[in-house]
Coordinates of C-alpha atoms in Angstrom, one line a residue:
Chain A
X2 CA 0.3 -0.2 -0.1
X3 CA 0.7 3.4 -0.7
X4 CA 1.4 6.2 1.9
X5 CA 1.7 10.1 1.4
X6 CA 3.3 12.4 3.7
X7 CA 2.6 16.1 4.1
X8 CA 4.6 17.3 6.9
X9 CA 3.4 20.9 7.2
X10 CA -0.3 21.3 8.6
X11 CA -0.3 25.3 7.9
X12 CA 1.9 27.4 6.3
X13 CA 1.4 31.3 6.2
X14 CA 3.4 33.8 3.5
X15 CA 3.1 37.3 2.4
X16 CA 1.6 38.2 -1.0
X17 CA 3.8 38.2 -3.8
X18 CA 6.3 35.8 -2.0
X19 CA 7.4 32.4 -2.8
X20 CA 6.3 29.2 -1.0
X21 CA 7.0 25.4 -0.9
X22 CA 5.1 22.8 0.3
X23 CA 6.4 19.2 1.0
X24 CA 5.2 16.2 0.2
X25 CA 7.1 12.7 0.5
X26 CA 5.8 9.0 -0.3
X27 CA 6.4 5.6 0.0
X28 CA 5.6 2.8 -2.8
X29 CA 7.4 -0.2 -4.0
X30 CA 5.8 0.9 -7.4
X31 CA 7.8 2.1 -10.7
X32 CA 5.6 3.8 -12.6
X33 CA 2.7 6.1 -11.1
X34 CA 1.3 9.5 -11.0
X35 CA 1.7 12.2 -8.3
X36 CA -0.8 15.1 -8.1
X37 CA -1.3 18.3 -6.4
X38 CA -4.9 19.3 -5.7
X39 CA -6.2 22.6 -4.3
X40 CA -9.1 22.9 -2.0
X41 CA -10.6 26.6 -1.5
X42 CA -13.3 27.0 1.0
X43 CA -15.9 25.9 -1.7
X44 CA -14.5 22.6 -0.9
X45 CA -14.4 21.9 -4.9
X46 CA -11.2 19.8 -5.6
X47 CA -9.1 21.4 -7.9
X48 CA -6.4 19.8 -10.0
X49 CA -2.7 22.1 -9.8
X50 CA -0.3 20.1 -11.4
X51 CA 0.3 16.4 -12.3
X52 CA 3.7 14.8 -12.5
X53 CA 4.2 11.2 -14.2
X54 CA 6.7 9.2 -12.7
X55 CA 8.5 8.0 -15.9
X56 CA 9.1 11.8 -17.0
X57 CA 12.4 13.0 -15.4
X58 CA 11.7 16.8 -16.2
X59 CA 9.5 18.7 -13.5
X60 CA 6.3 19.7 -14.3
X61 CA 5.2 23.1 -14.4
X62 CA 1.7 25.1 -14.6
X63 CA 2.3 29.2 -14.7
X64 CA 3.1 30.1 -11.3
X65 CA 3.2 26.5 -10.0
X66 CA 6.1 24.1 -10.2
X67 CA 7.4 21.0 -8.7
X68 CA 10.4 19.5 -7.7
X69 CA 10.1 15.8 -8.3
X70 CA 12.9 13.4 -6.9
X71 CA 12.2 9.7 -7.5
X72 CA 14.9 8.4 -5.7
X73 CA 14.3 10.5 -2.6
X74 CA 10.2 10.0 -3.2
X75 CA 9.9 13.2 -2.6
X76 CA 7.2 15.6 -4.5
X77 CA 7.1 19.3 -3.4
X78 CA 5.0 22.3 -5.0
X79 CA 6.8 25.6 -5.3
X80 CA 4.1 28.6 -5.8
X81 CA 5.7 31.7 -7.2
X82 CA 4.5 35.2 -6.8
X83 CA 1.9 33.8 -4.4
X84 CA -1.9 35.4 -4.6
X85 CA -4.6 35.8 -2.2
X86 CA -6.7 33.2 -4.1
X87 CA -4.0 30.8 -3.3
X88 CA -4.9 30.6 0.1
X89 CA -6.8 27.0 0.4
X90 CA -5.9 23.6 1.5
X91 CA -3.3 21.7 -0.7
X92 CA -3.2 18.0 -0.9
X93 CA -0.7 16.0 -2.3
X94 CA -1.7 12.5 -4.0
X95 CA -0.4 9.4 -5.3
X96 CA -2.0 7.1 -7.9
X97 CA -1.1 3.9 -10.0
X98 CA -1.9 4.1 -13.4
X99 CA -4.4 1.9 -15.3
X100 CA -3.2 -1.8 -15.3
X101 CA -1.3 -1.1 -12.1
X102 CA -3.8 -2.3 -9.6
X103 CA -7.4 -0.9 -9.7
X104 CA -7.2 1.4 -6.6
X105 CA -7.7 5.2 -6.3
X106 CA -5.9 8.0 -5.2
X107 CA -4.2 7.9 -1.9
X108 CA -3.8 11.6 -0.3
X109 CA -1.7 13.1 2.2
X110 CA -3.6 15.1 5.5
X111 CA -3.0 18.2 3.3
X112 CA -1.3 21.6 4.1
X113 CA -3.3 24.8 5.2
X114 CA -1.5 27.7 3.1
X115 CA -2.8 31.1 4.1
X116 CA -1.6 33.9 1.6
X117 CA -1.3 37.3 4.2
X118 CA -2.1 40.5 2.2
Chain B
X8 CA -20.6 19.4 -20.4
X9 CA -21.7 19.4 -16.7
X10 CA -18.6 17.3 -15.8
X11 CA -19.3 15.3 -12.5
X12 CA -22.9 16.1 -10.9
X13 CA -23.5 15.1 -7.1
X14 CA -26.9 15.2 -5.4
X15 CA -28.0 16.6 -2.7
X16 CA -25.5 19.2 -1.6
X17 CA -26.6 18.8 2.1
X18 CA -28.1 15.9 3.9
X19 CA -28.9 15.5 7.7
X20 CA -29.8 11.9 8.6
X21 CA -30.8 10.3 12.0
X22 CA -29.0 7.3 12.8
X23 CA -30.2 3.9 11.0
X24 CA -31.7 5.9 8.3
X25 CA -30.7 4.8 5.0
X26 CA -30.0 7.0 1.6
X27 CA -28.2 7.1 -1.3
X28 CA -25.9 9.9 -2.6
X29 CA -26.2 10.2 -6.3
X30 CA -23.3 10.7 -8.7
X31 CA -23.2 11.5 -12.5
X32 CA -20.8 12.4 -15.2
X33 CA -21.2 13.1 -18.8
X34 CA -17.7 12.4 -20.1
X35 CA -18.2 9.0 -21.1
X36 CA -15.4 8.2 -18.3
X37 CA -14.8 4.5 -17.6
X38 CA -13.5 4.9 -14.0
X39 CA -15.5 6.1 -11.3
X40 CA -14.8 6.7 -7.4
X41 CA -16.3 7.5 -4.1
X42 CA -14.4 9.4 -1.2
X43 CA -15.0 10.6 2.2
X44 CA -13.1 13.6 3.8
X45 CA -13.1 14.0 7.4
X46 CA -11.4 16.9 9.4
X47 CA -7.7 16.9 9.5
X48 CA -7.9 14.1 6.8
X49 CA -7.4 14.0 3.3
X50 CA -9.9 11.9 1.1
X51 CA -10.1 8.3 1.7
X52 CA -11.4 6.1 -1.0
X53 CA -14.8 4.0 0.0
X54 CA -15.3 2.1 -3.4
X55 CA -14.7 2.7 -7.0
X56 CA -15.7 1.1 -10.7
X57 CA -13.6 0.6 -13.5
X58 CA -17.0 0.2 -15.7
X59 CA -20.3 -0.6 -15.8
X60 CA -20.9 -3.6 -13.9
X61 CA -17.8 -3.9 -12.3
X62 CA -17.1 -2.4 -8.8
X63 CA -14.7 -2.8 -6.0
X64 CA -14.0 -1.7 -2.3
X65 CA -11.8 0.9 -1.1
X66 CA -10.0 1.7 2.1
X67 CA -12.9 2.7 4.0
X68 CA -15.9 0.6 2.5
X69 CA -17.6 -0.8 5.5
X70 CA -21.6 0.4 5.8
X71 CA -21.7 1.6 1.9
X72 CA -22.8 -0.2 -1.1
X73 CA -22.3 0.7 -4.6
X74 CA -23.4 -0.3 -8.1
X75 CA -22.6 0.8 -11.6
X76 CA -25.5 0.0 -14.1
X77 CA -24.5 2.6 -16.2
X78 CA -21.3 4.1 -17.5
X79 CA -22.6 7.8 -16.2
X80 CA -24.2 6.8 -12.8
X81 CA -22.4 5.6 -9.7
X82 CA -24.7 5.7 -6.5
X83 CA -23.3 5.5 -3.2
X84 CA -25.9 3.8 -0.7
X85 CA -25.8 4.3 3.2
X86 CA -27.7 1.3 4.4
X87 CA -28.2 2.1 8.0
X88 CA -26.5 5.6 8.9
X89 CA -24.3 5.7 11.7
X90 CA -22.6 9.0 13.5
X91 CA -19.4 7.8 12.2
X92 CA -20.7 8.6 8.7
X93 CA -20.6 11.9 8.8
X94 CA -18.4 13.5 6.3
X95 CA -17.9 15.4 3.0
X96 CA -18.5 12.6 0.3
X97 CA -16.7 13.3 -3.1
X98 CA -17.4 11.4 -6.3
X99 CA -14.7 11.3 -9.1
X100 CA -14.3 10.1 -12.7
X101 CA -11.7 9.5 -15.2
X102 CA -10.8 7.8 -18.1
X103 CA -9.0 4.3 -17.8
X104 CA -5.4 6.0 -18.0
X105 CA -6.4 7.6 -14.7
X106 CA -4.1 10.5 -15.0
X107 CA -6.4 13.1 -14.3
X108 CA -9.5 12.5 -11.6
X109 CA -12.2 14.9 -12.1
X110 CA -14.2 15.5 -9.0
X111 CA -18.0 16.8 -8.1
X112 CA -18.9 19.4 -5.7
X113 CA -19.2 17.1 -3.0
X114 CA -22.2 16.3 -0.5
X115 CA -21.9 17.2 3.2
X116 CA -23.8 14.3 5.2
X117 CA -24.6 14.8 8.9
X118 CA -25.7 11.7 10.7
X119 CA -27.5 12.6 14.1

């Protein structure tokens, strides 16, 4: 079974600063997906960024980027030029691809990110 | 496309009552799943389905039943509600590659 650990229950930064959220995971799989989801107060789960384990290049989406270290089983999220609208819970999640076992997403417990004006 | 829809948005039940949480998607996704989210926790998998007629248990299946008679619908049934089932429930769907899960808006369930 997979486990996902987010060691920062809460973080607070000033608007426009850069912030990094940590995530580590444990798996015996070689191929898998990793995700960061954002959950604002509306509780909607919003996909922020996705990384495929077989790709060495770190994924980027505008102000969001990841540092994927496969050997260390680490998957951190960097948010640049943080904005007030980034305030939310952020969840790191792991998933095996189709054919790798029919499980769903395994989530960490989340990091509450607060962007201060 | 409406994406993934869930009804109701809120529900209050008494202990022992039964109910069905509805989930539907219009993206022709084969894979659908149900999660529950408790305070201080990430989402945990209850049941999932890889296609019509096929369902299986996730991490926390006790007290819940599912069926998948069509590709579009994946209802979650609580047979005899308990206070421990007070939670927010999310339905999700994806293609078979499962490289992106689309989530519904969630149902907040309170069992008194």
